[in-house]
PDB file of C-alpha atoms in Angstrom:
ATOM      1  CA  MET Z   1     -22.389 -10.071  -1.175  1.00 41.00           C
ATOM      2  CA  ALA Z   2     -19.771 -11.099  -3.718  1.00 43.00           C
ATOM      3  CA  THR Z   3     -17.832 -14.286  -3.053  1.00 45.00           C
ATOM      4  CA  ARG Z   4     -14.149 -14.901  -3.606  1.00 44.00           C
ATOM      5  CA  GLU Z   5     -14.981 -17.033  -6.625  1.00 46.00           C
ATOM      6  CA  GLU Z   6     -16.740 -14.144  -8.385  1.00 59.00           C
ATOM      7  CA  ARG Z   7     -14.787 -11.888 -10.716  1.00 77.00           C
ATOM      8  CA  ASP Z   8     -12.748  -9.059  -9.188  1.00 90.00           C
ATOM      9  CA  LYS Z   9     -13.246  -6.278 -11.717  1.00 91.00           C
ATOM     10  CA  TYR Z  10     -10.084  -4.457 -10.626  1.00 95.00           C
ATOM     11  CA  ARG Z  11      -7.689  -7.425 -10.604  1.00 93.00           C
ATOM     12  CA  SER Z  12      -8.311  -9.608 -13.643  1.00 86.00           C
ATOM     13  CA  VAL Z  13      -5.171 -11.659 -12.949  1.00 84.00           C
ATOM     14  CA  LEU Z  14      -7.124 -13.355 -10.157  1.00 82.00           C
ATOM     15  CA  GLU Z  15      -9.112 -15.167 -12.862  1.00 75.00           C
ATOM     16  CA  ASP Z  16      -5.953 -16.865 -14.148  1.00 69.00           C
ATOM     17  CA  ALA Z  17      -5.154 -18.604 -10.859  1.00 60.00           C
ATOM     18  CA  GLY Z  18      -4.008 -21.922 -12.365  1.00 70.00           C
ATOM     19  CA  GLN Z  19      -1.492 -23.638 -10.101  1.00 85.00           C
ATOM     20  CA  VAL Z  20      -0.635 -20.449  -8.207  1.00 91.00           C
ATOM     21  CA  GLN Z  21       0.792 -20.918  -4.730  1.00 92.00           C
ATOM     22  CA  TRP Z  22      -1.002 -18.400  -2.508  1.00 94.00           C
ATOM     23  CA  ARG Z  23       0.506 -17.104   0.714  1.00 92.00           C
ATOM     24  CA  ASP Z  24      -2.670 -17.969   2.634  1.00 91.00           C
ATOM     25  CA  GLY Z  25      -3.439 -21.124   0.674  1.00 90.00           C
ATOM     26  CA  HIS Z  26      -6.210 -19.519  -1.420  1.00 90.00           C
ATOM     27  CA  PRO Z  27      -6.877 -16.418  -3.546  1.00 91.00           C
ATOM     28  CA  PRO Z  28      -7.399 -13.223  -1.530  1.00 92.00           C
ATOM     29  CA  ASP Z  29     -10.785 -11.604  -0.959  1.00 93.00           C
ATOM     30  CA  PHE Z  30     -10.890  -7.886  -1.802  1.00 95.00           C
ATOM     31  CA  ASN Z  31     -14.600  -7.257  -1.145  1.00 95.00           C
ATOM     32  CA  SER Z  32     -13.966  -4.947   1.813  1.00 97.00           C
ATOM     33  CA  VAL Z  33     -11.296  -2.759   0.217  1.00 97.00           C
ATOM     34  CA  ASN Z  34     -13.210  -2.682  -3.077  1.00 97.00           C
ATOM     35  CA  GLN Z  35     -16.200  -1.273  -1.213  1.00 97.00           C
ATOM     36  CA  LEU Z  36     -13.955   1.281   0.513  1.00 98.00           C
ATOM     37  CA  PHE Z  37     -12.548   2.254  -2.877  1.00 98.00           C
ATOM     38  CA  GLU Z  38     -15.948   2.652  -4.509  1.00 97.00           C
ATOM     39  CA  GLU Z  39     -17.303   4.720  -1.630  1.00 98.00           C
ATOM     40  CA  GLY Z  40     -14.278   6.992  -1.379  1.00 98.00           C
ATOM     41  CA  GLN Z  41     -12.825   7.371  -4.876  1.00 98.00           C
ATOM     42  CA  THR Z  42     -12.601  10.930  -6.155  1.00 98.00           C
ATOM     43  CA  LYS Z  43     -12.156   9.951  -9.807  1.00 97.00           C
ATOM     44  CA  VAL Z  44     -14.279   7.568 -11.871  1.00 97.00           C
ATOM     45  CA  TRP Z  45     -12.403   6.761 -15.064  1.00 98.00           C
ATOM     46  CA  PRO Z  46     -14.097   5.561 -18.267  1.00 97.00           C
ATOM     47  CA  GLU Z  47     -13.878   1.819 -18.841  1.00 96.00           C
ATOM     48  CA  GLY Z  48     -10.875   1.004 -20.997  1.00 95.00           C
ATOM     49  CA  SER Z  49      -9.219   4.395 -20.479  1.00 97.00           C
ATOM     50  CA  LEU Z  50      -5.487   4.686 -19.845  1.00 96.00           C
ATOM     51  CA  GLU Z  51      -6.236   5.902 -16.312  1.00 97.00           C
ATOM     52  CA  GLU Z  52      -8.387   2.880 -15.493  1.00 97.00           C
ATOM     53  CA  THR Z  53      -5.843   0.524 -17.058  1.00 95.00           C
ATOM     54  CA  VAL Z  54      -2.978   1.947 -14.980  1.00 95.00           C
ATOM     55  CA  GLN Z  55      -5.100   1.989 -11.815  1.00 97.00           C
ATOM     56  CA  ASN Z  56      -6.019  -1.681 -12.167  1.00 96.00           C
ATOM     57  CA  ALA Z  57      -2.466  -2.621 -13.135  1.00 94.00           C
ATOM     58  CA  ILE Z  58      -1.087  -1.163  -9.914  1.00 95.00           C
ATOM     59  CA  LYS Z  59      -3.823  -2.843  -7.847  1.00 96.00           C
ATOM     60  CA  SER Z  60      -2.916  -6.169  -9.486  1.00 95.00           C
ATOM     61  CA  TRP Z  61       0.803  -5.583  -8.979  1.00 94.00           C
ATOM     62  CA  GLU Z  62       0.288  -4.925  -5.270  1.00 94.00           C
ATOM     63  CA  MET Z  63      -1.968  -7.981  -4.970  1.00 94.00           C
ATOM     64  CA  GLU Z  64       0.671 -10.269  -6.441  1.00 95.00           C
ATOM     65  CA  PHE Z  65       3.468  -9.034  -4.175  1.00 95.00           C
ATOM     66  CA  SER Z  66       1.226  -9.330  -1.109  1.00 94.00           C
ATOM     67  CA  HIS Z  67      -0.433 -12.679  -1.806  1.00 94.00           C
ATOM     68  CA  LYS Z  68       1.736 -14.792  -4.126  1.00 94.00           C
ATOM     69  CA  ILE Z  69       4.891 -16.514  -2.934  1.00 94.00           C
ATOM     70  CA  ARG Z  70       6.572 -17.502  -6.239  1.00 95.00           C
ATOM     71  CA  LEU Z  71       7.740 -15.021  -8.873  1.00 96.00           C
ATOM     72  CA  GLN Z  72       6.993 -17.599 -11.564  1.00 94.00           C
ATOM     73  CA  ASP Z  73       3.294 -17.062 -10.789  1.00 94.00           C
ATOM     74  CA  PHE Z  74       3.432 -13.295 -11.358  1.00 95.00           C
ATOM     75  CA  LYS Z  75       1.589 -11.870 -14.378  1.00 94.00           C
ATOM     76  CA  THR Z  76       2.091  -8.127 -13.831  1.00 95.00           C
ATOM     77  CA  ILE Z  77       5.890  -7.800 -13.874  1.00 96.00           C
ATOM     78  CA  ASN Z  78       8.933  -8.899 -15.832  1.00 96.00           C
ATOM     79  CA  PRO Z  79      10.778 -10.677 -12.967  1.00 95.00           C
ATOM     80  CA  GLU Z  80      14.168 -10.541 -14.683  1.00 95.00           C
ATOM     81  CA  LYS Z  81      14.128  -6.769 -15.194  1.00 96.00           C
ATOM     82  CA  PHE Z  82      11.886  -5.540 -12.382  1.00 97.00           C
ATOM     83  CA  LYS Z  83      13.134  -2.791 -10.060  1.00 98.00           C
ATOM     84  CA  LEU Z  84      11.235  -0.782  -7.444  1.00 97.00           C
ATOM     85  CA  PHE Z  85      12.582   2.676  -6.577  1.00 97.00           C
ATOM     86  CA  VAL Z  86      11.081   4.630  -3.665  1.00 95.00           C
ATOM     87  CA  ASN Z  87      11.893   8.301  -3.088  1.00 94.00           C
ATOM     88  CA  GLY Z  88      15.106   8.065  -5.084  1.00 92.00           C
ATOM     89  CA  ARG Z  89      16.657   5.232  -3.072  1.00 92.00           C
ATOM     90  CA  GLU Z  90      18.498   2.264  -4.556  1.00 92.00           C
ATOM     91  CA  GLY Z  91      16.227  -0.014  -6.559  1.00 95.00           C
ATOM     92  CA  LEU Z  92      14.885  -3.287  -5.164  1.00 96.00           C
ATOM     93  CA  SER Z  93      14.722  -6.378  -7.358  1.00 97.00           C
ATOM     94  CA  ALA Z  94      11.602  -8.512  -7.640  1.00 97.00           C
ATOM     95  CA  GLU Z  95      13.129 -11.051  -5.237  1.00 97.00           C
ATOM     96  CA  GLU Z  96      13.956  -8.361  -2.668  1.00 96.00           C
ATOM     97  CA  THR Z  97      10.522  -6.752  -2.927  1.00 95.00           C
ATOM     98  CA  LEU Z  98       8.791 -10.111  -2.509  1.00 95.00           C
ATOM     99  CA  ARG Z  99      10.933 -10.964   0.517  1.00 94.00           C
ATOM    100  CA  LEU Z 100      10.413  -7.609   2.239  1.00 92.00           C
ATOM    101  CA  GLY Z 101       6.740  -7.214   1.369  1.00 91.00           C
ATOM    102  CA  SER Z 102       5.204  -4.155  -0.268  1.00 90.00           C
ATOM    103  CA  TYR Z 103       4.799  -2.214   3.011  1.00 91.00           C
ATOM    104  CA  ASN Z 104       8.425  -2.590   4.069  1.00 91.00           C
ATOM    105  CA  ALA Z 105       9.662  -1.883   0.547  1.00 92.00           C
ATOM    106  CA  LEU Z 106       7.630   1.337   0.313  1.00 91.00           C
ATOM    107  CA  LEU Z 107       8.168   2.575   3.863  1.00 89.00           C
ATOM    108  CA  LYS Z 108      11.947   2.677   4.040  1.00 79.00           C
ATOM    109  CA  ASN Z 109      12.928   6.248   4.832  1.00 72.00           C
ATOM    110  CA  SER Z 110      15.847   8.444   5.806  1.00 70.00           C
ATOM    111  CA  LEU Z 111      14.272  10.166   8.800  1.00 68.00           C
ATOM    112  CA  PRO Z 112      16.488  10.699  11.867  1.00 70.00           C
ATOM    113  CA  GLU Z 113      16.591   7.690  14.182  1.00 72.00           C
ATOM    114  CA  GLU Z 114      14.483   9.360  16.882  1.00 67.00           C
ATOM    115  CA  PHE Z 115      11.684   9.980  14.376  1.00 65.00           C
ATOM    116  CA  GLN Z 116      11.603   6.483  12.888  1.00 71.00           C
ATOM    117  CA  TYR Z 117       8.494   5.191  14.622  1.00 73.00           C
ATOM    118  CA  TYR Z 118       8.210   2.443  12.002  1.00 83.00           C
ATOM    119  CA  LYS Z 119      11.451   0.661  11.129  1.00 85.00           C
ATOM    120  CA  PRO Z 120      11.084  -1.587   8.065  1.00 87.00           C
ATOM    121  CA  GLU Z 121      14.437  -3.256   8.693  1.00 85.00           C
ATOM    122  CA  GLU Z 122      13.058  -4.592  11.999  1.00 89.00           C
ATOM    123  CA  GLU Z 123       9.808  -5.869  10.479  1.00 91.00           C
ATOM    124  CA  SER Z 124       9.129  -9.151   8.698  1.00 92.00           C
ATOM    125  CA  PHE Z 125       6.757  -9.534   5.781  1.00 92.00           C
ATOM    126  CA  GLU Z 126       4.127 -10.894   8.161  1.00 93.00           C
ATOM    127  CA  SER Z 127       4.546  -8.319  10.929  1.00 93.00           C
ATOM    128  CA  SER Z 128       4.358  -5.408   8.503  1.00 93.00           C
ATOM    129  CA  HIS Z 129       1.119  -6.627   6.970  1.00 93.00           C
ATOM    130  CA  ASP Z 130      -0.326  -7.445  10.396  1.00 94.00           C
ATOM    131  CA  ALA Z 131       0.429  -3.898  11.597  1.00 94.00           C
ATOM    132  CA  PHE Z 132      -1.431  -2.207   8.756  1.00 95.00           C
ATOM    133  CA  ARG Z 133      -4.281  -4.701   8.616  1.00 95.00           C
ATOM    134  CA  SER Z 134      -4.810  -4.028  12.306  1.00 96.00           C
ATOM    135  CA  ALA Z 135      -4.722  -0.244  11.880  1.00 96.00           C
ATOM    136  CA  LEU Z 136      -6.828  -0.155   8.692  1.00 97.00           C
ATOM    137  CA  PRO Z 137      -9.252  -3.088   9.027  1.00 97.00           C
ATOM    138  CA  ARG Z 138     -11.322  -2.085   5.982  1.00 97.00           C
ATOM    139  CA  GLY Z 139      -8.213  -1.979   3.831  1.00 96.00           C
ATOM    140  CA  PHE Z 140      -5.978   0.623   2.214  1.00 97.00           C
ATOM    141  CA  ALA Z 141      -7.641   1.820  -0.997  1.00 98.00           C
ATOM    142  CA  TRP Z 142      -5.686   3.197  -3.947  1.00 97.00           C
ATOM    143  CA  GLU Z 143      -6.721   5.367  -6.899  1.00 98.00           C
ATOM    144  CA  ILE Z 144      -5.198   7.151  -9.870  1.00 98.00           C
ATOM    145  CA  LEU Z 145      -5.708  10.916  -9.802  1.00 98.00           C
ATOM    146  CA  SER Z 146      -3.962  11.770 -13.081  1.00 98.00           C
ATOM    147  CA  VAL Z 147      -1.930  10.095 -15.819  1.00 98.00           C
ATOM    148  CA  TYR Z 148       0.556  12.354 -17.574  1.00 98.00           C
ATOM    149  CA  SER Z 149       2.021  10.048 -20.232  1.00 97.00           C
ATOM    150  CA  GLY Z 150       1.244   6.748 -21.916  1.00 93.00           C
ATOM    151  CA  PRO Z 151       3.288   3.564 -22.269  1.00 95.00           C
ATOM    152  CA  PRO Z 152       6.060   2.539 -22.317  1.00 97.00           C
ATOM    153  CA  VAL Z 153       6.837   5.166 -19.637  1.00 98.00           C
ATOM    154  CA  ILE Z 154       3.709   6.069 -17.665  1.00 98.00           C
ATOM    155  CA  ALA Z 155       3.827   8.987 -15.221  1.00 98.00           C
ATOM    156  CA  PHE Z 156       0.948   9.303 -12.777  1.00 98.00           C
ATOM    157  CA  LYS Z 157      -0.367  10.862  -9.563  1.00 98.00           C
ATOM    158  CA  PHE Z 158      -2.064   8.670  -6.952  1.00 98.00           C
ATOM    159  CA  ARG Z 159      -3.967   8.721  -3.668  1.00 98.00           C
ATOM    160  CA  HIS Z 160      -3.874   6.039  -0.923  1.00 97.00           C
ATOM    161  CA  TRP Z 161      -6.434   6.060   1.914  1.00 98.00           C
ATOM    162  CA  GLY Z 162      -8.127   4.094   4.673  1.00 98.00           C
ATOM    163  CA  TYR Z 163      -9.711   4.587   8.084  1.00 98.00           C
ATOM    164  CA  PHE Z 164      -7.672   4.333  11.277  1.00 97.00           C
ATOM    165  CA  GLU Z 165     -10.075   2.045  13.151  1.00 98.00           C
ATOM    166  CA  GLY Z 166      -7.606  -0.344  14.810  1.00 97.00           C
ATOM    167  CA  THR Z 167      -4.422  -0.001  16.825  1.00 95.00           C
ATOM    168  CA  PHE Z 168      -1.072   0.823  15.240  1.00 94.00           C
ATOM    169  CA  LYS Z 169       2.214   0.234  17.054  1.00 90.00           C
ATOM    170  CA  GLY Z 170       0.697   0.925  20.473  1.00 92.00           C
ATOM    171  CA  HIS Z 171      -1.392   3.896  19.328  1.00 93.00           C
ATOM    172  CA  ALA Z 172      -5.163   3.891  19.782  1.00 96.00           C
ATOM    173  CA  PRO Z 173      -7.348   4.389  16.701  1.00 96.00           C
ATOM    174  CA  THR Z 174      -8.897   7.764  15.895  1.00 96.00           C
ATOM    175  CA  GLY Z 175     -11.541   6.509  13.475  1.00 97.00           C
ATOM    176  CA  GLU Z 176     -10.440   9.209  11.046  1.00 97.00           C
ATOM    177  CA  MET Z 177      -9.341   8.916   7.435  1.00 97.00           C
ATOM    178  CA  VAL Z 178      -5.636   8.340   6.834  1.00 96.00           C
ATOM    179  CA  GLN Z 179      -4.384   9.285   3.403  1.00 96.00           C
ATOM    180  CA  PHE Z 180      -1.409  10.411   1.383  1.00 96.00           C
ATOM    181  CA  MET Z 181      -0.759  11.317  -2.223  1.00 98.00           C
ATOM    182  CA  GLY Z 182       2.267  10.767  -4.396  1.00 98.00           C
ATOM    183  CA  LEU Z 183       3.733  10.495  -7.874  1.00 98.00           C
ATOM    184  CA  GLY Z 184       4.842   7.436  -9.784  1.00 98.00           C
ATOM    185  CA  VAL Z 185       6.619   6.459 -12.984  1.00 98.00           C
ATOM    186  CA  LEU Z 186       5.887   3.025 -14.414  1.00 97.00           C
ATOM    187  CA  LYS Z 187       8.041   1.559 -17.198  1.00 98.00           C
ATOM    188  CA  VAL Z 188       6.403  -1.365 -19.005  1.00 97.00           C
ATOM    189  CA  ASP Z 189       7.327  -3.808 -21.759  1.00 95.00           C
ATOM    190  CA  GLU Z 190       5.345  -4.514 -24.928  1.00 93.00           C
ATOM    191  CA  THR Z 191       2.915  -6.739 -22.986  1.00 91.00           C
ATOM    192  CA  LEU Z 192       2.437  -4.028 -20.304  1.00 90.00           C
ATOM    193  CA  ARG Z 193       4.379  -5.960 -17.658  1.00 95.00           C
ATOM    194  CA  ALA Z 194       6.180  -3.668 -15.228  1.00 97.00           C
ATOM    195  CA  GLU Z 195       9.956  -3.444 -15.609  1.00 98.00           C
ATOM    196  CA  GLU Z 196      10.530  -0.468 -13.310  1.00 98.00           C
ATOM    197  CA  ILE Z 197       8.351   1.409 -10.842  1.00 97.00           C
ATOM    198  CA  GLU Z 198       9.388   4.683  -9.225  1.00 98.00           C
ATOM    199  CA  ILE Z 199       7.291   5.997  -6.329  1.00 97.00           C
ATOM    200  CA  TYR Z 200       7.650   9.423  -4.694  1.00 97.00           C
ATOM    201  CA  TYR Z 201       5.685  10.457  -1.603  1.00 95.00           C
ATOM    202  CA  ASP Z 202       6.055  11.925   1.888  1.00 92.00           C
ATOM    203  CA  PRO Z 203       5.859   9.150   4.541  1.00 88.00           C
ATOM    204  CA  GLY Z 204       5.214  11.858   7.132  1.00 86.00           C
ATOM    205  CA  GLU Z 205       1.703  12.265   5.694  1.00 91.00           C
ATOM    206  CA  LEU Z 206       0.933   8.651   6.567  1.00 91.00           C
ATOM    207  CA  PHE Z 207       2.651   8.365   9.933  1.00 89.00           C
ATOM    208  CA  GLY Z 208       1.443  11.760  11.067  1.00 89.00           C
ATOM    209  CA  GLU Z 209      -2.096  10.388  11.022  1.00 93.00           C
ATOM    210  CA  LEU Z 210      -1.263   6.934  12.422  1.00 92.00           C
ATOM    211  CA  LEU Z 211       0.666   8.410  15.349  1.00 89.00           C
ATOM    212  CA  ARG Z 212      -2.038  10.956  16.131  1.00 90.00           C
ATOM    213  CA  GLY Z 213      -3.873   8.361  18.209  1.00 89.00           C
ATOM    214  CA  PRO Z 214      -2.873   8.469  21.884  1.00 91.00           C
ATOM    215  CA  PRO Z 215      -0.443   5.806  23.127  1.00 92.00           C
ATOM    216  CA  ILE Z 216      -2.586   3.022  24.546  1.00 89.00           C
ATOM    217  CA  SER Z 217      -0.487   2.710  27.710  1.00 77.00           C
ATOM    218  CA  GLU Z 218      -0.740   6.428  28.378  1.00 57.00           C
ATOM    219  CA  THR Z 219      -4.404   7.222  27.862  1.00 48.00           C
ATOM    220  CA  LYS Z 220      -5.354   7.267  31.535  1.00 48.00           C
ATOM    221  CA  THR Z 221      -6.829  10.508  32.731  1.00 44.00           C
ATOM    222  CA  THR Z 222      -5.441  12.128  35.844  1.00 38.00           C
ATOM    223  CA  ASP Z 223      -7.574  13.454  38.704  1.00 40.00           C
ATOM    224  CA  ARG Z 224      -7.398  16.880  37.086  1.00 41.00           C
ATOM    225  CA  GLY Z 225      -8.786  15.493  33.840  1.00 46.00           C
ATOM    226  CA  ASP Z 226      -5.497  15.816  31.954  1.00 46.00           C
ATOM    227  CA  ASN Z 227      -4.919  13.195  29.294  1.00 44.00           C
ATOM    228  CA  THR Z 228      -1.283  12.174  29.566  1.00 39.00           C
ATOM    229  CA  ALA Z 229      -1.209  11.246  25.874  1.00 39.00           C
ATOM    230  CA  ASP Z 230      -1.832  14.893  24.973  1.00 40.00           C
ATOM    231  CA  LYS Z 231       1.606  15.650  26.342  1.00 36.00           C
ATOM    232  CA  GLN Z 232       3.283  13.366  23.827  1.00 38.00           C
ATOM    233  CA  SER Z 233       4.737  15.090  20.793  1.00 34.00           C
ATOM    234  CA  CYS Z 234       4.599  13.616  17.316  1.00 37.00           C
ATOM    235  CA  PRO Z 235       7.075  15.195  14.878  1.00 33.00           C
ATOM    236  CA  PHE Z 236       4.699  14.655  11.945  1.00 34.00           C
ATOM    237  CA  THR Z 237       1.734  16.603  13.338  1.00 34.00           C
ATOM    238  CA  HIS Z 238       3.287  20.016  13.846  1.00 33.00           C
TER     239      HIS Z 238
END
């Protein structure tokens, strides 16, 4: 099995650790999610292709926002210009994205209050990552499906997937694959550092699967054999 010290072929910025201050005190280990990616990817891009380059760039970008604590240590973005736009909402600066965490930044939505089962504004960086690491213990793999234009403005289609094998917000795991697809536009500078990232996707695809598991407190079976969780209605699964 690969060790943390060995090269991560999808995140070359890990090799240039230097004096980086890591959130957990050491570089992250991606062995589990890399295996999930390799077993489940639907596209295998040629080495050095634009598709592979963009795919690895996004993996590295996500790694830095999840595991580094100082913007001065980032290699994948231009901190002074960076903005993250999700589903057409107001852009988040690098500082705001780092403070919120990638999950909270990407999961803000405009669903009606009664349908907001996950509320990013009530989650911390740590609680958001804990929730998804619990639900998807093997990780949340990411792949490029298509690239429609080259730099400096790169348009692409992506897929995100994992297996719901742990609890999520009081819902029991189903063991099934959870996935969603979306579109992105990445604007880069002359050194391929990200200046703007736009992401478009339907959060209902994700939460529909995560809320499919029965509520843990309501999974008792009655004398008639009725599962009380079956009576719960999830707005994303109809």
